[in-house]
């Protein structure tokens, strides 16, 4: 890689290497919120958001950063470090390319003209994607129906940066019916309309874990700056901050600061603010102070439209070809009475099985091909206790093992599978599931669920175990 002259490429490569060396915590707190600029003499400057971050970089990282930079830069330039307050109106490192700052929290370059990161403003989408958004969750892919029409209208209004907005906007509703899709869509559209704005999207779990890491690293100032400099903050699944006193206090202070500065705030949760009983009253009051916008469970027509939309998307990818029969789609929807995510999973399974035969498939053939993947009768209530017993038996364990503190792989993975099945087949919340697994924290349950979701496409054995357990549970 030696001999490069493009500062954007050099910074990307050097920052990636530095992150691997110093770890995610220090990198996210001090390096990621910073940006490379060039002063009037042509010197390259790493601009940090605060003086505290500048001092930390000088003491702990600057020498190594310059070693990495000099090893890549064909012009043998060196980096200096200054904080934002020390910088005047200094031009970007490249007049033709403004680059997104490398941040796991920030969704785009800062709006303030005194601190643009270097790379293309039109590349805001690339920066947002790095923050954890899903590229396919846009307004174009959102299917409107009776239960979500109001929420969609409000989301588009927020994304347009329209004046006279409610603040904050709080989307609430059942798990798996489009809240995360709406927040993703708002972020993408808001960034498209204002490429220079700083749009920050993160989950409440990410907010919590990053704040805890910042406290451990004594870098809370950089953490606060990374959020409070946002033009729009989107926080997903805010119910997960319940019971976390210090995190709630920090979130309250962040919301207060942003509202006072006239910045936009969008939040989501599985229930309305007044029902978040684990959230302390002052924060709950702030959450409810703007507009509470329900996202209701989908009716049959909307589910059919969602299934058709998903098939259309898969057809563009070449997974299927042809048009699905209306009665076949209705049958699929009727046999998948759970959330939109479950329906999407059923459609994906159908597409994988059908391929080019999609247009000729009949209801009976779908039932035969998918078998146990579709629910063939009335919904049967599955309990956490039943799931624990079934999983324990499947893996030759005792139910008490799943509830114990033991973390050996032979127990930890079945425990995560059990947690995943509880989230899929019961209406229990993450905190409720955690309490049923030996009093574990909801973040542990969330991690377990996401781990299984991540492993199933990659690990055939886990996929087979989950499928077998699902068949047993559905009888």
PDB file of C-alpha atoms in Angstrom, residues 25 63 74 152 172 184 252 282 319 464-465:
ATOM      1  CA  UNK A  25     -13.195   1.386  22.769  1.00  0.00           C
ATOM      2  CA  UNK A  63       3.351   8.646  17.247  1.00  0.00           C
ATOM      3  CA  UNK A  74       4.156   8.655  -0.992  1.00  0.00           C
ATOM      4  CA  UNK A 152     -45.135   6.587   7.399  1.00  0.00           C
ATOM      5  CA  UNK A 172     -44.054   2.647  19.166  1.00  0.00           C
ATOM      6  CA  UNK A 184     -33.526   3.540   8.734  1.00  0.00           C
ATOM      7  CA  UNK A 252     -31.838  12.587  29.334  1.00  0.00           C
ATOM      8  CA  UNK A 282     -38.067  12.568  34.057  1.00  0.00           C
ATOM      9  CA  UNK A 319     -33.518 -15.604  -6.790  1.00  0.00           C
ATOM     10  CA  UNK A 464     -30.786 -27.787  11.642  1.00  0.00           C
ATOM     11  CA  UNK A 465     -31.021 -27.614  15.447  1.00  0.00           C
TER      12      UNK A 465
END
